[in-house]
């Protein structure tokens, strides 16, 4: 069984929608495999499959995400000088993204990492009934 994430590491689909609609600095990481990502995705999401994150390990994953998602590098502005970016991690049902969120919370500095509970299936149910499913 998966260990529970802390409450501050979880976000509902409604919270994600609100963050996307605001001026908050957000990034979307979709950890599904490339075939699934090609079928449907949220606008602005970057695809790095969970397996690649885990195989790459913390440092390589951190470097990759800083490049692909424009995350702050260590030693950049202090948190008092910038608003922390929130990294929303999602997948189809919210299971692989939970694993990725737990991994990334320890690997990436200067970013708030949140799992999107229920994933894209919940997104369709709660936010956008026209979102495609497979």
Tab-separated table of N, CA and C in Angstrom:
chain	number	residue	atom	x	y	z
A	1	UNK	N	0.825	-1.204	0.000
A	1	UNK	CA	0.000	0.000	0.000
A	1	UNK	C	0.861	1.257	0.000
A	2	UNK	N	0.335	2.296	-0.611
A	2	UNK	CA	1.034	3.575	-0.649
A	2	UNK	C	0.897	4.283	0.692
A	3	UNK	N	1.978	4.908	1.108
A	3	UNK	CA	1.915	5.715	2.326
A	3	UNK	C	1.091	6.969	2.029
A	4	UNK	N	0.385	7.423	3.023
A	4	UNK	CA	-0.420	8.640	2.856
A	4	UNK	C	0.493	9.848	2.712
A	5	UNK	N	0.100	10.751	1.853
A	5	UNK	CA	0.819	12.014	1.717
A	5	UNK	C	0.317	12.983	2.770
A	6	UNK	N	1.167	13.911	3.203
A	6	UNK	CA	0.674	14.952	4.112
A	6	UNK	C	-0.423	15.760	3.425
A	7	UNK	N	-1.322	16.302	4.210
A	7	UNK	CA	-2.454	17.048	3.658
A	7	UNK	C	-2.000	18.199	2.757
A	8	UNK	N	-0.880	18.850	3.108
A	8	UNK	CA	-0.403	19.978	2.303
A	8	UNK	C	0.238	19.532	0.986
A	9	UNK	N	0.325	18.215	0.754
A	9	UNK	CA	0.884	17.692	-0.497
A	9	UNK	C	-0.220	17.225	-1.444
A	10	UNK	N	-1.466	17.531	-1.114
A	10	UNK	CA	-2.603	17.084	-1.919
A	10	UNK	C	-3.429	18.279	-2.372
A	11	UNK	N	-3.960	18.166	-3.588
A	11	UNK	CA	-4.828	19.218	-4.121
A	11	UNK	C	-5.998	18.573	-4.840
A	12	UNK	N	-7.154	19.161	-4.710
A	12	UNK	CA	-8.313	18.700	-5.469
A	12	UNK	C	-8.202	19.253	-6.885
A	13	UNK	N	-9.003	18.711	-7.775
A	13	UNK	CA	-9.039	19.227	-9.144
A	13	UNK	C	-9.553	20.664	-9.164
A	14	UNK	N	-10.475	20.978	-8.267
A	14	UNK	CA	-10.976	22.357	-8.184
A	14	UNK	C	-9.858	23.311	-7.757
A	15	UNK	N	-9.004	22.879	-6.843
A	15	UNK	CA	-7.864	23.710	-6.431
A	15	UNK	C	-6.894	23.917	-7.592
A	16	UNK	N	-6.666	22.858	-8.369
A	16	UNK	CA	-5.803	22.982	-9.553
A	16	UNK	C	-6.413	23.974	-10.535
A	17	UNK	N	-7.705	23.852	-10.825
A	17	UNK	CA	-8.366	24.764	-11.754
A	17	UNK	C	-8.232	26.212	-11.281
A	18	UNK	N	-8.459	26.443	-9.981
A	18	UNK	CA	-8.353	27.792	-9.430
A	18	UNK	C	-6.930	28.332	-9.573
A	19	UNK	N	-5.936	27.503	-9.320
A	19	UNK	CA	-4.537	27.927	-9.461
A	19	UNK	C	-4.215	28.239	-10.913
A	20	UNK	N	-4.726	27.432	-11.836
A	20	UNK	CA	-4.480	27.664	-13.264
A	20	UNK	C	-5.128	28.963	-13.732
A	21	UNK	N	-6.278	29.307	-13.142
A	21	UNK	CA	-7.004	30.512	-13.528
A	21	UNK	C	-6.472	31.775	-12.856
A	22	UNK	N	-5.606	31.604	-11.864
A	22	UNK	CA	-5.084	32.753	-11.115
A	22	UNK	C	-3.748	33.203	-11.703
A	23	UNK	N	-3.158	34.155	-11.037
A	23	UNK	CA	-1.830	34.621	-11.425
A	23	UNK	C	-0.733	33.911	-10.647
A	24	UNK	N	-1.093	32.846	-9.919
A	24	UNK	CA	-0.101	32.105	-9.147
A	24	UNK	C	0.875	31.407	-10.094
A	25	UNK	N	2.149	31.325	-9.701
A	25	UNK	CA	3.097	30.567	-10.526
A	25	UNK	C	2.878	29.065	-10.331
A	26	UNK	N	2.427	28.405	-11.388
A	26	UNK	CA	2.157	26.962	-11.324
A	26	UNK	C	2.847	26.245	-12.472
A	27	UNK	N	3.093	24.959	-12.254
A	27	UNK	CA	3.606	24.073	-13.293
A	27	UNK	C	2.829	22.768	-13.187
A	28	UNK	N	2.602	22.126	-14.336
A	28	UNK	CA	1.873	20.865	-14.372
A	28	UNK	C	2.796	19.766	-14.869
A	29	UNK	N	2.930	18.714	-14.085
A	29	UNK	CA	3.734	17.557	-14.459
A	29	UNK	C	2.823	16.357	-14.584
A	30	UNK	N	2.757	15.784	-15.773
A	30	UNK	CA	1.956	14.595	-16.042
A	30	UNK	C	2.905	13.402	-16.084
A	31	UNK	N	2.710	12.441	-15.194
A	31	UNK	CA	3.645	11.317	-15.073
A	31	UNK	C	3.160	10.035	-15.768
A	32	UNK	N	2.129	10.161	-16.616
A	32	UNK	CA	1.684	8.986	-17.382
A	32	UNK	C	2.713	8.663	-18.464
A	33	UNK	N	2.592	7.468	-19.062
A	33	UNK	CA	3.530	7.140	-20.136
A	33	UNK	C	3.221	7.990	-21.362
A	34	UNK	N	4.149	8.022	-22.281
A	34	UNK	CA	4.050	8.926	-23.437
A	34	UNK	C	2.820	8.631	-24.316
A	35	UNK	N	2.455	7.371	-24.473
A	35	UNK	CA	1.266	7.033	-25.272
A	35	UNK	C	0.000	7.599	-24.647
A	36	UNK	N	-0.131	7.450	-23.350
A	36	UNK	CA	-1.304	7.985	-22.666
A	36	UNK	C	-1.335	9.510	-22.755
A	37	UNK	N	-0.178	10.128	-22.583
A	37	UNK	CA	-0.084	11.588	-22.650
A	37	UNK	C	-0.489	12.090	-24.035
A	38	UNK	N	-0.129	11.339	-25.080
A	38	UNK	CA	-0.464	11.764	-26.446
A	38	UNK	C	-1.969	11.695	-26.706
A	39	UNK	N	-2.705	10.877	-25.947
A	39	UNK	CA	-4.153	10.746	-26.132
A	39	UNK	C	-4.915	11.954	-25.603
A	40	UNK	N	-4.484	12.472	-24.462
A	40	UNK	CA	-5.144	13.624	-23.854
A	40	UNK	C	-4.238	14.195	-22.776
A	41	UNK	N	-4.337	15.503	-22.596
A	41	UNK	CA	-3.526	16.166	-21.577
A	41	UNK	C	-4.125	17.538	-21.263
A	42	UNK	N	-3.777	18.037	-20.104
A	42	UNK	CA	-4.173	19.390	-19.744
A	42	UNK	C	-3.232	20.368	-20.432
A	43	UNK	N	-3.782	21.506	-20.838
A	43	UNK	CA	-2.959	22.543	-21.470
A	43	UNK	C	-1.820	22.936	-20.545
A	44	UNK	N	-0.623	22.991	-21.101
A	44	UNK	CA	0.545	23.422	-20.340
A	44	UNK	C	1.252	22.321	-19.583
A	45	UNK	N	0.695	21.112	-19.584
A	45	UNK	CA	1.343	20.016	-18.863
A	45	UNK	C	2.588	19.542	-19.598
A	46	UNK	N	3.597	19.189	-18.816
A	46	UNK	CA	4.826	18.604	-19.333
A	46	UNK	C	4.827	17.141	-18.931
A	47	UNK	N	5.225	16.283	-19.847
A	47	UNK	CA	5.210	14.846	-19.606
A	47	UNK	C	6.604	14.331	-19.265
A	48	UNK	N	6.727	13.798	-18.058
A	48	UNK	CA	7.900	13.032	-17.652
A	48	UNK	C	7.341	11.800	-16.950
A	49	UNK	N	7.364	10.650	-17.632
A	49	UNK	CA	6.781	9.448	-17.037
A	49	UNK	C	7.402	9.094	-15.683
A	50	UNK	N	6.571	8.567	-14.795
A	50	UNK	CA	7.012	8.186	-13.457
A	50	UNK	C	8.245	7.296	-13.521
A	51	UNK	N	8.229	6.326	-14.402
A	51	UNK	CA	9.353	5.392	-14.489
A	51	UNK	C	10.668	6.134	-14.750
A	52	UNK	N	10.629	7.130	-15.624
A	52	UNK	CA	11.841	7.900	-15.923
A	52	UNK	C	12.307	8.680	-14.701
A	53	UNK	N	11.383	9.264	-13.960
A	53	UNK	CA	11.761	9.991	-12.746
A	53	UNK	C	12.493	9.067	-11.775
A	54	UNK	N	11.914	7.892	-11.559
A	54	UNK	CA	12.477	6.977	-10.572
A	54	UNK	C	13.815	6.399	-11.030
A	55	UNK	N	13.934	6.092	-12.335
A	55	UNK	CA	15.191	5.560	-12.858
A	55	UNK	C	16.277	6.638	-12.839
A	56	UNK	N	15.901	7.870	-13.180
A	56	UNK	CA	16.870	8.965	-13.204
A	56	UNK	C	17.409	9.296	-11.817
A	57	UNK	N	16.600	9.110	-10.798
A	57	UNK	CA	17.024	9.444	-9.445
A	57	UNK	C	16.803	10.909	-9.130
A	58	UNK	N	16.992	11.272	-7.860
A	58	UNK	CA	16.658	12.629	-7.419
A	58	UNK	C	17.405	13.755	-8.144
A	59	UNK	N	18.715	13.678	-8.265
A	59	UNK	CA	19.462	14.806	-8.830
A	59	UNK	C	19.166	15.000	-10.309
A	60	UNK	N	19.186	13.936	-11.076
A	60	UNK	CA	18.915	14.053	-12.510
A	60	UNK	C	17.473	14.506	-12.750
A	61	UNK	N	16.538	13.987	-11.968
A	61	UNK	CA	15.135	14.396	-12.099
A	61	UNK	C	14.976	15.872	-11.761
A	62	UNK	N	15.640	16.307	-10.701
A	62	UNK	CA	15.582	17.717	-10.300
A	62	UNK	C	16.106	18.613	-11.425
A	63	UNK	N	17.259	18.254	-11.986
A	63	UNK	CA	17.840	19.049	-13.068
A	63	UNK	C	16.909	19.091	-14.279
A	64	UNK	N	16.328	17.957	-14.619
A	64	UNK	CA	15.428	17.880	-15.772
A	64	UNK	C	14.192	18.740	-15.558
A	65	UNK	N	13.593	18.648	-14.388
A	65	UNK	CA	12.379	19.416	-14.115
A	65	UNK	C	12.664	20.910	-14.056
A	66	UNK	N	13.830	21.286	-13.565
A	66	UNK	CA	14.183	22.706	-13.556
A	66	UNK	C	14.233	23.239	-14.984
A	67	UNK	N	14.758	22.430	-15.909
A	67	UNK	CA	14.823	22.850	-17.316
A	67	UNK	C	13.444	22.850	-17.963
A	68	UNK	N	12.731	21.737	-17.848
A	68	UNK	CA	11.483	21.557	-18.597
A	68	UNK	C	10.303	22.328	-18.028
A	69	UNK	N	10.321	22.598	-16.734
A	69	UNK	CA	9.189	23.277	-16.090
A	69	UNK	C	9.547	24.655	-15.564
A	70	UNK	N	10.754	25.115	-15.871
A	70	UNK	CA	11.197	26.429	-15.426
A	70	UNK	C	11.074	26.573	-13.909
A	71	UNK	N	11.574	25.550	-13.205
A	71	UNK	CA	11.572	25.589	-11.750
A	71	UNK	C	12.817	26.320	-11.270
A	72	UNK	N	12.747	26.938	-10.096
A	72	UNK	CA	13.921	27.676	-9.607
A	72	UNK	C	15.078	26.736	-9.294
A	73	UNK	N	16.280	27.167	-9.627
A	73	UNK	CA	17.482	26.414	-9.280
A	73	UNK	C	17.861	26.725	-7.845
A	74	UNK	N	18.535	25.805	-7.197
A	74	UNK	CA	19.026	26.056	-5.841
A	74	UNK	C	19.965	27.243	-5.869
A	75	UNK	N	19.920	28.048	-4.825
A	75	UNK	CA	20.801	29.203	-4.758
A	75	UNK	C	20.248	30.412	-5.490
A	76	UNK	N	19.024	30.321	-5.991
A	76	UNK	CA	18.401	31.455	-6.670
A	76	UNK	C	17.852	32.435	-5.648
A	77	UNK	N	16.802	33.101	-5.996
A	77	UNK	CA	16.183	34.064	-5.085
A	77	UNK	C	15.682	33.361	-3.837
A	78	UNK	N	15.719	34.039	-2.729
A	78	UNK	CA	15.184	33.470	-1.506
A	78	UNK	C	13.661	33.454	-1.595
A	79	UNK	N	13.046	32.675	-0.752
A	79	UNK	CA	11.588	32.591	-0.782
A	79	UNK	C	10.946	33.919	-0.405
A	80	UNK	N	11.665	34.787	0.312
A	80	UNK	CA	11.119	36.098	0.607
A	80	UNK	C	11.108	36.972	-0.640
A	81	UNK	N	11.975	36.659	-1.629
A	81	UNK	CA	12.087	37.469	-2.833
A	81	UNK	C	11.193	36.982	-3.970
A	82	UNK	N	10.673	35.803	-3.862
A	82	UNK	CA	9.834	35.276	-4.933
A	82	UNK	C	8.686	34.468	-4.344
A	83	UNK	N	7.616	34.400	-5.080
A	83	UNK	CA	6.513	33.542	-4.672
A	83	UNK	C	6.858	32.138	-5.133
A	84	UNK	N	6.755	31.175	-4.239
A	84	UNK	CA	7.089	29.802	-4.608
A	84	UNK	C	6.136	29.295	-5.679
A	85	UNK	N	6.705	28.599	-6.652
A	85	UNK	CA	5.894	27.976	-7.689
A	85	UNK	C	5.308	26.690	-7.121
A	86	UNK	N	4.063	26.387	-7.490
A	86	UNK	CA	3.453	25.125	-7.101
A	86	UNK	C	3.518	24.178	-8.289
A	87	UNK	N	4.053	22.991	-8.050
A	87	UNK	CA	4.136	21.943	-9.048
A	87	UNK	C	3.013	20.954	-8.775
A	88	UNK	N	2.021	20.924	-9.662
A	88	UNK	CA	0.921	19.975	-9.553
A	88	UNK	C	1.290	18.736	-10.353
A	89	UNK	N	1.239	17.581	-9.711
A	89	UNK	CA	1.613	16.313	-10.334
A	89	UNK	C	0.342	15.510	-10.560
A	90	UNK	N	0.153	15.026	-11.799
A	90	UNK	CA	-1.064	14.293	-12.098
A	90	UNK	C	-0.801	13.089	-12.994
A	91	UNK	N	-1.782	12.217	-13.013
A	91	UNK	CA	-1.782	11.035	-13.875
A	91	UNK	C	-3.252	10.709	-14.154
A	92	UNK	N	-3.526	9.509	-14.573
A	92	UNK	CA	-4.900	9.165	-14.928
A	92	UNK	C	-5.832	9.098	-13.713
A	93	UNK	N	-5.390	8.399	-12.653
A	93	UNK	CA	-6.260	8.185	-11.491
A	93	UNK	C	-5.710	8.760	-10.184
A	94	UNK	N	-4.492	9.293	-10.212
A	94	UNK	CA	-3.921	9.870	-9.001
A	94	UNK	C	-3.048	8.929	-8.205
A	95	UNK	N	-2.763	7.746	-8.745
A	95	UNK	CA	-1.945	6.772	-8.011
A	95	UNK	C	-0.458	6.974	-8.323
A	96	UNK	N	-0.089	6.922	-9.603
A	96	UNK	CA	1.315	7.150	-9.963
A	96	UNK	C	1.760	8.555	-9.560
A	97	UNK	N	0.861	9.507	-9.648
A	97	UNK	CA	1.228	10.873	-9.262
A	97	UNK	C	1.493	10.975	-7.759
A	98	UNK	N	0.854	10.147	-6.956
A	98	UNK	CA	1.147	10.121	-5.512
A	98	UNK	C	2.573	9.664	-5.272
A	99	UNK	N	2.993	8.615	-6.005
A	99	UNK	CA	4.363	8.117	-5.879
A	99	UNK	C	5.344	9.211	-6.309
A	100	UNK	N	5.046	9.854	-7.444
A	100	UNK	CA	5.914	10.913	-7.954
A	100	UNK	C	5.971	12.093	-6.984
A	101	UNK	N	4.845	12.455	-6.402
A	101	UNK	CA	4.807	13.570	-5.459
A	101	UNK	C	5.685	13.279	-4.246
A	102	UNK	N	5.575	12.093	-3.689
A	102	UNK	CA	6.407	11.723	-2.537
A	102	UNK	C	7.888	11.799	-2.906
A	103	UNK	N	8.234	11.311	-4.084
A	103	UNK	CA	9.615	11.335	-4.565
A	103	UNK	C	10.097	12.773	-4.761
A	104	UNK	N	9.283	13.594	-5.397
A	104	UNK	CA	9.704	14.949	-5.756
A	104	UNK	C	9.755	15.898	-4.567
A	105	UNK	N	8.936	15.662	-3.558
A	105	UNK	CA	8.970	16.529	-2.379
A	105	UNK	C	10.350	16.506	-1.731
A	106	UNK	N	11.043	15.392	-1.839
A	106	UNK	CA	12.395	15.296	-1.290
A	106	UNK	C	13.458	15.737	-2.286
A	107	UNK	N	13.141	15.720	-3.581
A	107	UNK	CA	14.147	15.962	-4.619
A	107	UNK	C	14.231	17.410	-5.084
A	108	UNK	N	13.124	18.139	-5.056
A	108	UNK	CA	13.086	19.472	-5.667
A	108	UNK	C	12.953	20.542	-4.591
A	109	UNK	N	13.889	21.488	-4.593
A	109	UNK	CA	13.888	22.583	-3.620
A	109	UNK	C	13.112	23.782	-4.160
A	110	UNK	N	12.608	24.605	-3.257
A	110	UNK	CA	12.029	25.880	-3.646
A	110	UNK	C	10.714	25.792	-4.387
A	111	UNK	N	10.069	24.634	-4.335
A	111	UNK	CA	8.813	24.408	-5.056
A	111	UNK	C	7.853	23.694	-4.118
A	112	UNK	N	6.593	24.045	-4.198
A	112	UNK	CA	5.551	23.325	-3.460
A	112	UNK	C	5.045	22.230	-4.391
A	113	UNK	N	5.165	20.972	-3.983
A	113	UNK	CA	4.768	19.836	-4.823
A	113	UNK	C	3.463	19.268	-4.285
A	114	UNK	N	2.457	19.174	-5.182
A	114	UNK	CA	1.137	18.681	-4.773
A	114	UNK	C	0.631	17.622	-5.744
A	115	UNK	N	0.105	16.554	-5.194
A	115	UNK	CA	-0.561	15.524	-5.984
A	115	UNK	C	-1.995	15.970	-6.285
A	116	UNK	N	-2.421	15.770	-7.522
A	116	UNK	CA	-3.800	16.076	-7.888
A	116	UNK	C	-4.626	14.822	-7.612
A	117	UNK	N	-5.392	14.874	-6.533
A	117	UNK	CA	-6.181	13.720	-6.101
A	117	UNK	C	-7.179	13.296	-7.176
A	118	UNK	N	-7.180	12.017	-7.502
A	118	UNK	CA	-8.126	11.481	-8.468
A	118	UNK	C	-7.707	11.618	-9.913
A	119	UNK	N	-6.661	12.394	-10.171
A	119	UNK	CA	-6.102	12.515	-11.506
A	119	UNK	C	-7.068	13.049	-12.555
A	120	UNK	N	-6.790	12.660	-13.783
A	120	UNK	CA	-7.569	13.179	-14.910
A	120	UNK	C	-9.000	12.640	-14.939
A	121	UNK	N	-9.222	11.473	-14.371
A	121	UNK	CA	-10.600	10.967	-14.301
A	121	UNK	C	-11.439	11.858	-13.382
A	122	UNK	N	-10.863	12.283	-12.275
A	122	UNK	CA	-11.568	13.199	-11.373
A	122	UNK	C	-11.707	14.574	-12.021
A	123	UNK	N	-10.690	14.993	-12.791
A	123	UNK	CA	-10.756	16.276	-13.512
A	123	UNK	C	-12.001	16.283	-14.399
A	124	UNK	N	-12.206	15.197	-15.121
A	124	UNK	CA	-13.373	15.101	-15.998
A	124	UNK	C	-14.669	15.159	-15.187
A	125	UNK	N	-14.712	14.458	-14.073
A	125	UNK	CA	-15.930	14.407	-13.253
A	125	UNK	C	-16.220	15.735	-12.550
A	126	UNK	N	-15.175	16.412	-12.075
A	126	UNK	CA	-15.383	17.585	-11.227
A	126	UNK	C	-15.220	18.931	-11.930
A	127	UNK	N	-14.441	18.971	-13.017
A	127	UNK	CA	-14.082	20.255	-13.599
A	127	UNK	C	-14.531	20.392	-15.058
A	128	UNK	N	-14.255	19.393	-15.882
A	128	UNK	CA	-14.493	19.512	-17.322
A	128	UNK	C	-15.051	18.204	-17.873
A	129	UNK	N	-16.367	18.149	-17.993
A	129	UNK	CA	-17.035	16.930	-18.477
A	129	UNK	C	-16.697	16.613	-19.932
A	130	UNK	N	-16.114	17.563	-20.649
A	130	UNK	CA	-15.754	17.319	-22.054
A	130	UNK	C	-14.325	16.787	-22.203
A	131	UNK	N	-13.599	16.697	-21.100
A	131	UNK	CA	-12.226	16.209	-21.180
A	131	UNK	C	-12.241	14.740	-21.631
A	132	UNK	N	-11.430	14.385	-22.636
A	132	UNK	CA	-11.467	13.010	-23.142
A	132	UNK	C	-10.911	11.995	-22.138
A	133	UNK	N	-11.454	10.801	-22.198
A	133	UNK	CA	-10.945	9.705	-21.363
A	133	UNK	C	-10.588	8.541	-22.271
A	134	UNK	N	-9.906	7.602	-21.709
A	134	UNK	CA	-9.522	6.399	-22.461
A	134	UNK	C	-9.604	5.212	-21.552
